[in-house]
Coordinates of C-alpha atoms in Angstrom, one line a residue:
Chain R
M1 CA -9.4 -56.4 -2.2
S2 CA -6.8 -53.9 -1.3
A3 CA -5.4 -53.6 2.2
D4 CA -3.9 -50.1 1.7
I5 CA -4.8 -46.9 3.5
L6 CA -4.5 -43.6 1.6
V7 CA -4.0 -40.6 3.9
C8 CA -4.8 -37.2 2.2
L9 CA -2.1 -34.9 3.5
E10 CA -3.4 -31.5 4.4
H11 CA -1.0 -28.5 4.2
D12 CA -1.1 -24.8 3.9
G13 CA 1.4 -24.6 1.0
K14 CA 4.4 -24.4 3.3
T15 CA 4.1 -27.2 5.9
L16 CA 1.9 -30.2 6.6
H17 CA -0.9 -29.8 9.1
G18 CA 0.3 -30.9 12.6
E19 CA -2.2 -33.8 12.8
M20 CA -0.9 -35.6 9.7
A21 CA 1.8 -37.5 11.5
K22 CA -0.8 -38.9 13.9
L23 CA -3.1 -39.8 11.0
V24 CA -0.3 -41.6 9.2
S25 CA 0.7 -43.4 12.5
K26 CA -2.8 -44.6 13.0
A27 CA -3.1 -45.7 9.4
S28 CA 0.2 -47.6 9.8
E29 CA -1.1 -49.4 12.9
L30 CA -4.1 -50.6 10.8
T31 CA -2.2 -51.5 7.6
Q32 CA 0.3 -53.6 9.6
T33 CA -2.5 -55.8 10.9
M34 CA -4.2 -55.9 7.4
G35 CA -1.0 -56.6 5.6
G36 CA -1.3 -53.5 3.5
R37 CA 0.6 -50.2 2.9
T38 CA 0.2 -46.7 4.1
I39 CA 0.3 -44.2 1.3
G40 CA 0.3 -40.4 1.5
A41 CA -1.5 -38.3 -1.1
L42 CA 0.2 -34.9 -1.5
V43 CA -1.6 -32.4 -3.8
G44 CA -0.7 -28.8 -4.4
E45 CA 2.2 -26.8 -5.9
I46 CA 4.6 -28.7 -3.8
D47 CA 8.2 -27.4 -3.1
T48 CA 11.1 -29.5 -2.1
E49 CA 10.7 -28.8 1.6
L50 CA 7.1 -29.8 1.8
R51 CA 7.8 -32.9 -0.3
E52 CA 10.6 -33.9 2.0
E53 CA 8.5 -33.4 5.1
A54 CA 5.9 -35.8 3.6
E55 CA 8.6 -38.3 2.7
R56 CA 9.6 -38.5 6.4
L57 CA 6.1 -39.3 7.6
N58 CA 6.5 -43.1 7.8
C59 CA 4.4 -43.8 4.7
Q60 CA 5.4 -46.6 2.4
E61 CA 4.8 -44.3 -0.6
I62 CA 3.9 -40.7 -1.4
V63 CA 1.7 -40.1 -4.4
L64 CA 2.4 -36.6 -5.6
V65 CA 0.3 -34.3 -7.8
T66 CA 2.1 -31.0 -8.2
D67 CA 1.0 -28.2 -10.5
P68 CA 1.0 -24.3 -10.5
A69 CA -2.8 -24.5 -10.9
L70 CA -2.9 -26.1 -7.4
K71 CA -0.9 -23.4 -5.7
E72 CA -3.9 -22.4 -3.5
Y73 CA -6.7 -24.7 -2.4
H74 CA -9.5 -24.9 -4.9
P75 CA -12.5 -27.3 -4.2
E76 CA -12.9 -28.6 -7.8
L77 CA -9.2 -28.8 -8.8
Y78 CA -8.1 -30.5 -5.5
R79 CA -11.0 -32.9 -5.8
S80 CA -10.0 -33.8 -9.3
A81 CA -6.4 -34.3 -8.4
L82 CA -7.3 -36.5 -5.4
E83 CA -9.7 -38.5 -7.6
S84 CA -6.8 -39.4 -9.9
V85 CA -4.7 -40.4 -6.9
I86 CA -7.5 -42.6 -5.4
A87 CA -8.1 -44.2 -8.8
A88 CA -4.3 -44.9 -9.2
V89 CA -3.8 -46.3 -5.7
A90 CA -7.2 -48.1 -5.3
P91 CA -7.0 -48.2 -1.5
H92 CA -9.2 -50.0 1.0
V93 CA -9.6 -46.9 3.1
V94 CA -9.1 -43.1 2.6
F95 CA -8.3 -40.9 5.6
F96 CA -9.2 -37.2 5.6
R97 CA -8.9 -34.8 8.5
H98 CA -12.4 -33.7 9.6
S99 CA -11.5 -30.1 8.6
Y100 CA -13.1 -27.6 6.3
T101 CA -11.5 -29.0 3.2
G102 CA -11.9 -32.6 4.4
V103 CA -15.6 -32.1 4.9
E104 CA -15.8 -30.4 1.5
L105 CA -13.9 -33.0 -0.6
A106 CA -14.6 -36.3 1.0
P107 CA -18.4 -36.6 0.4
A108 CA -17.9 -35.6 -3.3
L109 CA -15.2 -38.3 -3.7
A110 CA -17.3 -40.9 -1.8
H111 CA -20.1 -40.2 -4.2
R112 CA -17.8 -40.4 -7.2
F113 CA -16.6 -43.9 -6.1
D114 CA -20.1 -44.9 -5.0
A115 CA -18.4 -45.7 -1.7
P116 CA -19.3 -45.3 2.0
I117 CA -18.2 -42.4 4.2
I118 CA -18.2 -41.9 7.9
A119 CA -17.5 -38.4 9.2
N120 CA -16.2 -37.0 12.4
V121 CA -14.5 -40.2 13.4
L122 CA -12.9 -40.6 16.9
D123 CA -11.3 -43.9 16.3
V124 CA -11.2 -46.7 13.8
E125 CA -10.7 -50.5 13.8
V126 CA -10.5 -53.1 11.1
K127 CA -12.2 -56.5 11.8
D128 CA -11.9 -59.1 9.1
G129 CA -11.2 -56.4 6.6
Q130 CA -14.4 -54.5 7.7
I131 CA -14.1 -50.9 8.8
N132 CA -15.5 -50.2 12.2
A133 CA -15.5 -46.6 13.2
L134 CA -16.3 -44.9 16.5
R135 CA -18.1 -41.5 16.4
A136 CA -20.1 -39.2 18.7
Y137 CA -23.7 -38.2 18.4
L138 CA -25.9 -35.5 19.9
R139 CA -23.6 -32.9 21.2
E140 CA -21.3 -35.8 22.2
L141 CA -23.7 -37.2 24.7
C142 CA -23.6 -40.6 23.0
W143 CA -21.0 -42.6 21.1
A144 CA -21.6 -45.3 18.5
R145 CA -19.8 -47.9 16.5
I146 CA -20.5 -47.7 12.8
S147 CA -19.8 -50.4 10.2
T148 CA -20.0 -49.7 6.4
R149 CA -20.9 -51.5 3.3
G150 CA -20.4 -50.8 -0.4
P151 CA -17.6 -50.6 -2.8
E152 CA -14.0 -49.7 -1.8
P153 CA -12.6 -47.4 -0.6
C154 CA -14.2 -46.4 2.6
F155 CA -13.8 -42.7 3.3
L156 CA -13.3 -41.5 6.8
T157 CA -13.0 -37.9 8.0
I158 CA -11.1 -38.1 11.3
Q159 CA -11.6 -35.8 14.2
K160 CA -8.3 -35.4 15.9
F161 CA -8.7 -35.5 19.6
T162 CA -8.9 -39.2 20.4
L163 CA -6.1 -40.2 18.1
Q164 CA -3.0 -40.3 20.2
H165 CA -0.6 -42.1 18.0
D166 CA 2.8 -40.7 18.2
P167 CA 5.0 -41.2 15.2
P168 CA 8.4 -42.9 15.3
A169 CA 11.3 -40.5 15.7
T170 CA 13.2 -41.1 12.4
V171 CA 12.2 -43.0 9.3
A172 CA 13.8 -43.5 5.9
P173 CA 12.3 -41.3 3.3
A174 CA 9.4 -42.8 1.4
P175 CA 9.6 -43.3 -2.4
V176 CA 7.6 -40.7 -4.4
R177 CA 5.3 -41.5 -7.3
Q178 CA 4.3 -38.5 -9.3
L179 CA 1.0 -38.3 -11.3
E180 CA 0.2 -35.7 -14.0
F181 CA -2.5 -33.2 -13.1
S182 CA -5.4 -33.1 -15.4
P183 CA -7.9 -30.4 -14.6
P184 CA -11.6 -31.2 -14.6
N185 CA -13.5 -30.6 -17.8
Q186 CA -15.9 -28.1 -16.2
I187 CA -15.0 -25.4 -13.7
R188 CA -18.0 -24.0 -11.8
I189 CA -16.1 -22.4 -9.0
R190 CA -13.6 -19.5 -9.4
S191 CA -11.3 -18.6 -6.5
H192 CA -10.2 -15.1 -5.9
G193 CA -7.6 -16.0 -3.4
I194 CA -7.1 -16.9 0.3
K195 CA -6.3 -14.2 2.9
Q196 CA -5.4 -14.3 6.5
R197 CA -7.9 -12.5 8.7
L198 CA -6.4 -9.4 10.2
E199 CA -6.2 -9.6 14.0
S200 CA -5.3 -7.3 16.8
V201 CA -4.4 -10.0 19.4
D202 CA -2.8 -13.3 18.9
I203 CA -3.7 -15.8 21.7
S204 CA -1.9 -18.7 19.9
K205 CA 1.4 -17.8 21.6
A206 CA 0.0 -17.3 25.1
E207 CA 1.5 -19.2 28.0
K208 CA -1.7 -19.1 30.0
I209 CA -5.3 -18.9 28.7
V210 CA -8.5 -18.4 30.6
S211 CA -11.3 -19.3 28.2
V212 CA -15.0 -18.7 28.4
G213 CA -18.0 -20.5 27.0
R214 CA -21.8 -20.4 26.8
G215 CA -22.1 -21.2 30.5
I216 CA -21.3 -17.6 31.3
K217 CA -24.9 -16.9 30.2
D218 CA -24.7 -13.1 29.6
K219 CA -22.3 -10.7 28.0
A220 CA -22.2 -8.7 31.3
N221 CA -20.8 -11.8 33.1
I222 CA -17.7 -12.0 30.9
K223 CA -16.1 -9.6 33.4
F224 CA -15.9 -12.6 35.9
V225 CA -13.6 -14.3 33.5
E226 CA -11.7 -11.2 32.4
E227 CA -10.9 -10.5 36.1
L228 CA -9.6 -14.0 36.6
A229 CA -7.4 -13.8 33.4
D230 CA -6.1 -10.5 34.7
A231 CA -5.3 -11.9 38.1
L232 CA -3.5 -14.9 36.6
G233 CA -1.7 -12.8 34.0
A234 CA -3.4 -14.9 31.3
S235 CA -4.9 -14.2 27.9
L236 CA -8.6 -14.3 27.4
G237 CA -10.0 -16.9 25.0
C238 CA -13.5 -18.2 24.2
S239 CA -15.5 -20.8 22.4
R240 CA -17.4 -20.3 19.1
P241 CA -20.8 -19.5 20.6
I242 CA -19.3 -16.5 22.5
V243 CA -18.1 -15.1 19.1
D244 CA -21.3 -16.0 17.4
L245 CA -23.2 -14.0 20.0
G246 CA -20.9 -11.0 19.4
W247 CA -19.7 -11.0 23.0
L248 CA -16.0 -11.3 22.1
P249 CA -14.1 -10.8 18.9
V250 CA -13.2 -13.7 16.6
E251 CA -9.4 -13.4 17.3
R252 CA -10.1 -14.7 20.8
Q253 CA -11.8 -17.9 19.6
V254 CA -10.2 -21.2 20.3
G255 CA -11.1 -24.3 18.2
L256 CA -11.3 -25.7 14.7
S257 CA -12.7 -22.5 13.2
G258 CA -10.6 -20.3 15.5
K259 CA -7.1 -20.7 16.8
T260 CA -5.3 -23.8 17.8
V261 CA -3.5 -23.0 21.0
R262 CA -0.9 -24.9 23.0
P263 CA -0.5 -23.0 26.2
K264 CA 1.0 -24.4 29.4
V265 CA -2.2 -23.6 31.3
Y266 CA -5.8 -23.7 29.9
L267 CA -8.7 -22.8 32.2
A268 CA -12.1 -23.6 30.6
C269 CA -14.9 -21.7 32.3
G270 CA -18.4 -22.7 31.3
I271 CA -17.2 -24.4 28.1
S272 CA -19.1 -27.7 27.4
G273 CA -16.3 -29.0 25.2
E274 CA -17.7 -29.8 21.8
S275 CA -15.1 -31.5 19.6
Q276 CA -14.5 -28.3 17.5
H277 CA -13.3 -26.6 20.7
I278 CA -11.4 -29.5 22.0
A279 CA -9.5 -29.7 18.7
G280 CA -8.0 -26.3 19.4
M281 CA -6.8 -26.7 23.0
K282 CA -6.3 -30.4 23.8
D283 CA -2.5 -30.2 23.8
A284 CA -2.3 -27.7 26.7
A285 CA 0.0 -29.1 29.4
L286 CA -2.5 -28.4 32.2
I287 CA -6.3 -28.2 31.5
V288 CA -8.6 -27.2 34.3
A289 CA -12.4 -27.2 33.5
I290 CA -15.0 -25.4 35.6
N291 CA -18.6 -26.1 34.6
A292 CA -22.0 -26.4 36.3
D293 CA -22.8 -29.5 34.3
P294 CA -21.0 -32.7 35.6
A295 CA -21.7 -34.4 32.3
A296 CA -20.0 -31.7 30.2
P297 CA -17.6 -33.4 27.6
I298 CA -14.9 -30.9 28.6
F299 CA -14.3 -33.1 31.7
R300 CA -13.1 -35.9 29.4
V301 CA -10.1 -33.9 28.2
A302 CA -9.4 -31.8 31.3
H303 CA -6.8 -32.9 33.9
Y304 CA -8.8 -31.4 36.7
G305 CA -12.5 -30.6 37.0
V306 CA -14.6 -28.4 39.2
V307 CA -18.4 -28.7 39.1
A308 CA -19.5 -25.4 40.4
D309 CA -21.6 -22.3 39.8
L310 CA -19.2 -20.1 37.8
F311 CA -20.5 -16.9 39.5
K312 CA -19.7 -18.3 42.9
F313 CA -16.4 -20.1 42.2
L314 CA -14.7 -17.7 39.8
P315 CA -14.6 -14.8 42.2
V316 CA -13.0 -17.1 44.9
L317 CA -10.4 -18.2 42.4
T318 CA -9.7 -14.6 41.3
A319 CA -9.3 -13.4 44.9
A320 CA -6.9 -16.2 45.7
A321 CA -4.8 -15.5 42.6
R322 CA -4.7 -11.8 43.5
R323 CA -3.5 -12.7 47.0
D324 CA -0.8 -14.9 45.5
S325 CA 0.5 -12.2 43.2
A326 CA 0.4 -9.6 45.9
A327 CA 2.4 -11.9 48.2
K328 CA 4.9 -12.3 45.4
G329 CA 5.2 -8.5 45.2
Chain K
M1 CA -33.6 -16.8 -7.6
H2 CA -35.2 -19.7 -5.7
I3 CA -33.4 -20.6 -2.5
L4 CA -34.1 -23.9 -0.8
V5 CA -33.0 -24.0 2.9
C6 CA -32.7 -27.4 4.4
C7 CA -33.6 -27.3 8.1
K8 CA -33.4 -30.1 10.6
A9 CA -35.5 -30.6 13.7
V10 CA -33.2 -31.9 16.4
P11 CA -33.9 -33.1 19.9
F12 CA -33.3 -30.5 22.6
A13 CA -32.4 -32.5 25.6
P14 CA -32.7 -36.2 25.1
A15 CA -33.0 -38.4 28.2
K16 CA -32.2 -41.8 26.7
F17 CA -30.6 -43.3 23.6
S18 CA -31.2 -46.6 21.8
V19 CA -30.5 -48.1 18.4
S20 CA -33.5 -48.8 16.1
D21 CA -34.2 -52.5 15.6
D22 CA -33.0 -52.3 12.0
H23 CA -29.7 -50.6 13.1
T24 CA -30.3 -47.6 10.9
R25 CA -30.6 -44.8 13.4
I26 CA -30.3 -43.7 17.0
V27 CA -33.6 -43.2 18.7
Y28 CA -33.8 -40.4 21.3
E29 CA -36.3 -40.1 24.1
S30 CA -36.9 -36.4 23.8
S31 CA -40.1 -34.4 24.2
S32 CA -39.2 -31.4 22.1
L33 CA -37.6 -30.8 18.8
V34 CA -36.0 -27.5 17.9
L35 CA -34.5 -25.9 14.8
N36 CA -30.9 -27.0 14.4
E37 CA -28.7 -24.0 15.3
S38 CA -26.6 -23.8 12.1
D39 CA -29.6 -24.4 9.9
E40 CA -31.2 -21.3 11.5
Y41 CA -28.2 -19.3 10.4
A42 CA -28.6 -20.7 6.9
L43 CA -32.2 -19.6 6.9
D44 CA -31.4 -16.1 8.1
A45 CA -28.7 -15.9 5.4
A46 CA -31.4 -16.8 2.8
L47 CA -33.7 -14.2 4.3
L48 CA -31.0 -11.5 4.0
L49 CA -30.5 -12.5 0.3
K50 CA -34.2 -12.4 -0.2
K51 CA -34.3 -8.8 1.0
K52 CA -31.5 -7.8 -1.5
T53 CA -32.6 -9.8 -4.5
A54 CA -36.3 -10.5 -4.2
A55 CA -35.5 -14.2 -4.1
T56 CA -38.1 -16.8 -3.1
V57 CA -37.2 -18.8 0.0
T58 CA -38.5 -22.3 0.5
V59 CA -37.7 -24.2 3.6
V60 CA -37.7 -28.0 3.8
T61 CA -37.4 -30.5 6.6
L62 CA -37.4 -34.2 6.6
G63 CA -39.2 -36.2 9.3
G64 CA -42.5 -36.9 11.0
L65 CA -45.3 -34.6 12.0
S66 CA -43.4 -33.4 15.1
S67 CA -40.7 -31.9 12.9
Q68 CA -43.2 -29.6 11.3
E69 CA -42.9 -27.1 14.2
I70 CA -39.7 -25.8 12.9
L71 CA -41.3 -25.1 9.5
Y72 CA -43.9 -22.8 11.2
L73 CA -41.0 -21.0 12.9
S74 CA -39.3 -20.6 9.6
L75 CA -42.4 -19.2 8.0
A76 CA -42.8 -16.8 10.9
K77 CA -39.2 -15.7 10.3
G78 CA -40.0 -14.9 6.7
A79 CA -39.7 -18.0 4.5
D80 CA -42.2 -18.0 1.6
H81 CA -43.0 -21.7 1.4
A82 CA -42.5 -24.8 3.5
V83 CA -42.2 -28.5 2.6
R84 CA -41.9 -31.5 4.8
I85 CA -40.5 -34.7 3.3
D86 CA -42.4 -37.4 5.2
S87 CA -39.7 -39.9 5.9
N88 CA -37.8 -41.4 8.7
A89 CA -34.6 -41.7 6.7
S90 CA -31.5 -40.7 8.8
S91 CA -28.5 -41.9 6.8
P92 CA -26.8 -38.9 5.2
F93 CA -26.9 -40.7 1.9
E94 CA -30.7 -41.2 2.0
V95 CA -31.3 -37.7 3.3
A96 CA -29.1 -36.2 0.6
A97 CA -30.8 -38.2 -2.1
L98 CA -34.3 -37.1 -1.0
L99 CA -33.3 -33.4 -0.5
G100 CA -31.5 -33.4 -3.9
A101 CA -34.6 -34.8 -5.6
L102 CA -36.7 -32.1 -4.0
A103 CA -34.3 -29.4 -5.0
A104 CA -34.4 -30.5 -8.6
K105 CA -38.2 -30.8 -8.5
K106 CA -38.6 -27.3 -7.1
G107 CA -36.1 -25.9 -9.6
A108 CA -33.9 -24.5 -6.7
D109 CA -31.0 -22.2 -7.8
L110 CA -29.3 -22.2 -4.5
V111 CA -29.5 -24.8 -1.7
L112 CA -28.4 -23.8 1.8
V113 CA -27.6 -26.2 4.6
G114 CA -26.1 -25.6 8.1
V115 CA -22.5 -26.7 8.7
Q116 CA -23.5 -29.4 11.1
S117 CA -26.6 -30.9 12.8
A118 CA -26.5 -31.1 16.6
D119 CA -27.6 -34.7 16.6
Q120 CA -25.6 -36.5 13.8
M121 CA -22.6 -34.1 13.8
A122 CA -21.4 -35.4 10.4
S123 CA -21.6 -32.4 8.1
L124 CA -22.2 -34.7 5.2
V125 CA -25.6 -34.0 3.8
G126 CA -24.6 -30.8 1.9
G127 CA -21.7 -32.3 0.1
L128 CA -23.6 -35.5 -0.7
L129 CA -26.6 -33.5 -1.9
A130 CA -24.4 -31.4 -4.2
A131 CA -22.6 -34.6 -5.5
S132 CA -25.9 -36.3 -6.2
R133 CA -27.0 -33.5 -8.5
G134 CA -23.5 -32.7 -9.9
W135 CA -23.7 -29.2 -8.4
P136 CA -20.7 -27.3 -6.8
F137 CA -20.5 -27.3 -3.0
V138 CA -18.8 -24.9 -0.7
F139 CA -18.5 -25.7 3.0
A140 CA -18.4 -23.1 5.8
A141 CA -19.7 -20.1 3.8
T142 CA -19.9 -16.9 5.8
A143 CA -21.4 -14.4 3.2
I144 CA -23.3 -14.7 -0.1
E145 CA -23.9 -12.0 -2.7
A146 CA -25.8 -12.4 -6.0
A147 CA -23.7 -11.7 -9.1
Q148 CA -23.9 -11.9 -12.8
A149 CA -27.7 -11.7 -13.4
G150 CA -28.4 -14.5 -10.9
T151 CA -26.4 -17.2 -12.6
W152 CA -23.4 -17.0 -10.2
V153 CA -23.0 -16.0 -6.5
N154 CA -20.0 -14.5 -4.7
V155 CA -19.2 -16.5 -1.6
E156 CA -16.8 -15.8 1.3
R157 CA -15.9 -18.9 3.2
E158 CA -13.7 -20.0 6.1
L159 CA -10.8 -22.4 5.7
G160 CA -9.9 -22.6 9.4
E161 CA -7.0 -21.0 11.4
G162 CA -8.3 -17.5 10.4
R163 CA -8.0 -18.1 6.6
I164 CA -10.7 -16.7 4.4
Q165 CA -11.3 -17.6 0.7
Q166 CA -13.3 -15.5 -1.8
L167 CA -15.1 -17.6 -4.5
E168 CA -17.5 -17.2 -7.3
V169 CA -19.8 -20.2 -7.6
E170 CA -22.0 -21.0 -10.6
L171 CA -25.7 -21.8 -9.8
P172 CA -27.3 -24.2 -9.1
A173 CA -25.1 -24.8 -6.1
V174 CA -25.1 -26.0 -2.5
L175 CA -23.5 -24.0 0.3
G176 CA -22.9 -25.1 3.9
M177 CA -23.5 -22.1 6.0
Q178 CA -21.3 -21.3 9.0
T179 CA -22.8 -20.3 12.4
G180 CA -22.6 -16.7 13.8
I181 CA -22.6 -15.1 10.3
C182 CA -25.5 -12.7 10.9
P183 CA -27.8 -11.7 13.8
L184 CA -30.6 -14.2 14.1
T185 CA -34.1 -12.7 13.5
Y186 CA -36.7 -13.0 16.1
A187 CA -40.2 -14.2 15.2
P188 CA -42.8 -12.5 17.4
P189 CA -45.6 -14.7 18.8
A190 CA -48.3 -13.1 16.7
R191 CA -46.4 -14.0 13.5
R192 CA -45.8 -17.5 14.8
I193 CA -49.5 -18.0 15.4
K194 CA -50.3 -16.6 11.9
A195 CA -47.7 -18.9 10.4
R196 CA -49.6 -21.9 11.6
Q197 CA -52.3 -21.1 9.2
T198 CA -49.9 -21.5 6.2
R199 CA -50.3 -24.8 4.4
I200 CA -47.3 -27.1 4.7
E201 CA -46.7 -29.1 1.5
V202 CA -46.0 -32.7 2.4
V203 CA -44.2 -35.0 0.0
N204 CA -43.1 -38.6 0.4
A205 CA -40.2 -40.6 -1.0
T206 CA -42.4 -42.1 -3.8
Q207 CA -43.4 -38.7 -5.1
L208 CA -39.6 -37.9 -5.2
G209 CA -39.0 -41.0 -7.4
F210 CA -37.8 -43.5 -4.7
T211 CA -39.0 -46.8 -3.7
A212 CA -38.3 -48.2 -0.2
E213 CA -35.6 -50.4 -1.9
S214 CA -34.0 -47.8 -4.0
L215 CA -33.8 -45.5 -1.0
A216 CA -32.3 -48.2 1.3
A217 CA -29.8 -48.9 -1.4
C218 CA -28.4 -45.4 -0.9
R219 CA -27.5 -46.3 2.7
R220 CA -23.8 -47.3 3.2
E221 CA -23.5 -47.7 7.0
S222 CA -25.2 -49.3 10.0
I223 CA -25.0 -48.5 13.6
D224 CA -23.7 -51.6 15.5
E225 CA -23.6 -50.4 19.0
I226 CA -24.1 -47.3 21.1
M227 CA -22.4 -46.5 24.4
P228 CA -21.8 -43.6 26.8
P229 CA -18.8 -41.6 25.9
S230 CA -15.5 -43.0 27.1
T231 CA -14.2 -41.7 30.4
S232 CA -10.7 -43.1 29.9
R233 CA -9.2 -39.7 30.0
A234 CA -11.5 -38.3 32.6
A235 CA -10.5 -35.3 34.7
R236 CA -9.8 -35.7 38.4
M237 CA -12.8 -34.0 39.9
L238 CA -12.0 -31.7 42.8
E239 CA -14.0 -31.6 45.9
G240 CA -14.1 -29.6 49.1
S241 CA -14.5 -25.9 49.8
A242 CA -14.2 -23.3 47.1
D243 CA -11.1 -21.9 48.8
D244 CA -9.5 -25.3 48.9
M245 CA -10.2 -26.0 45.3
A246 CA -8.9 -22.6 44.3
R247 CA -5.7 -23.2 46.3
F248 CA -5.2 -26.6 44.6
I249 CA -5.7 -25.1 41.1
L250 CA -3.3 -22.2 41.7
D251 CA -0.7 -24.7 43.0
R252 CA -1.0 -26.8 39.9
I253 CA -0.7 -23.7 37.7
K254 CA 2.5 -22.7 39.6
E255 CA 4.0 -26.1 39.1
T256 CA 3.2 -26.1 35.3
V257 CA 4.4 -22.6 34.3

């Protein structure tokens, strides 16, 4: 039985995804106790910069598959490349990020290796070589510990917000093993390219964000939050349901399917705090949550919480902010 | 084109959680089951495609009699046929195996699932279903268009951080449909009452080629323990008058910026 963990390194062709260092760090913590190695899988058309970034991640080895055919993400080609890496490494555990591509690739690979998979994982432990994962159920009202059985490796897609493992400052570059890319025999998906959605505002650079969720109840009530944002000199953000309802445009959406933001101040108004949203804002320096429901998961990541009727509390906060800015002149 | 839409009945507001005696699922004390939100978008996407291409839409759910309510709703919204797989399977592997067998039996060209169920939150069934049949799978699809005489579909999908990918996918295929991709249709009460007269086809695991043992062998995980969510990073909850709380928040903002 292997004691190695393979981390599938997600990137956009230029840089690694920001969570990769934390995934590698968590994997290293586990492999140290198991006596195994942490190995990074890097698949794409990989240039020197991206390769060097991966080498500095604190993996014991990087397994590289680089080919012009892998320049852009393609479900079948990336799956095929990762399959060859997993077969070559034969790890005990495979980490994916619980992202669009992670959720697309990991089940197919788990099926291919007839292996277990646990998705949307918040934390993971290894007890006597057995994987034990923590994950949430039912709109995050309940958590459960899951154990797996079946052949190696165990696939995990990891939700980012509970993993707080900071990587060491400097490490020696990891050795790189390169595998040849052999495309799958049958191609049933053709890609016509990846584009960035055109946007008129960019909230990802904002210093202060006032964000609104489903708790606002009606499109007409968005003005309560707009006025607060205006009084604080903040940008207006929102959670996915507000975009789905057509109340605000998609460029204002914070979360896994929207923007990842890292403002100094994040005010969450009527946002319950599902993991997709948390993933996009948890790194704000100051998070204040205002919600009518005291059990809302947002209170688990906020620094300060107010349980209140939004329509009563927001006007008070807005008025106080206006008085402050008037006093400042 | 025959479209199969997989819809899940999920508890609306559960009061209590427990683990089943065999550690295979979480049991909720909840009076009402509702149609899972992202599955409703999958259904509406199928109904849009039906209008454009004269496709047939079959909706399937898996569960006991109480889950049948969402099938009546789906029929009222415009689905042509409804099937319930009578099973209490809850492992994504088991559910995917049963749905995959049904998709093959019905000769489905396109299988749609929602991106995530509100109760399990795993997003695994679509990918596992596709893998079990050897069909292509695309997650987080936002638009579908029939192409090439019904043998391929054009798909637009999200990749996160505002990135959009255009794909052509050969049928049969499985798509995980994103939420918010189209306005949800409303089923008026009269149509919902009429839909209740439609026969729901009920099939069991045996009819789909599984024995209790072969189905259980698909399962790869067990639930050891459930607990309330950790409050280790809980917010400091503010109390007092609205004015005091507002003052406190503004002071913290001033310190931080």
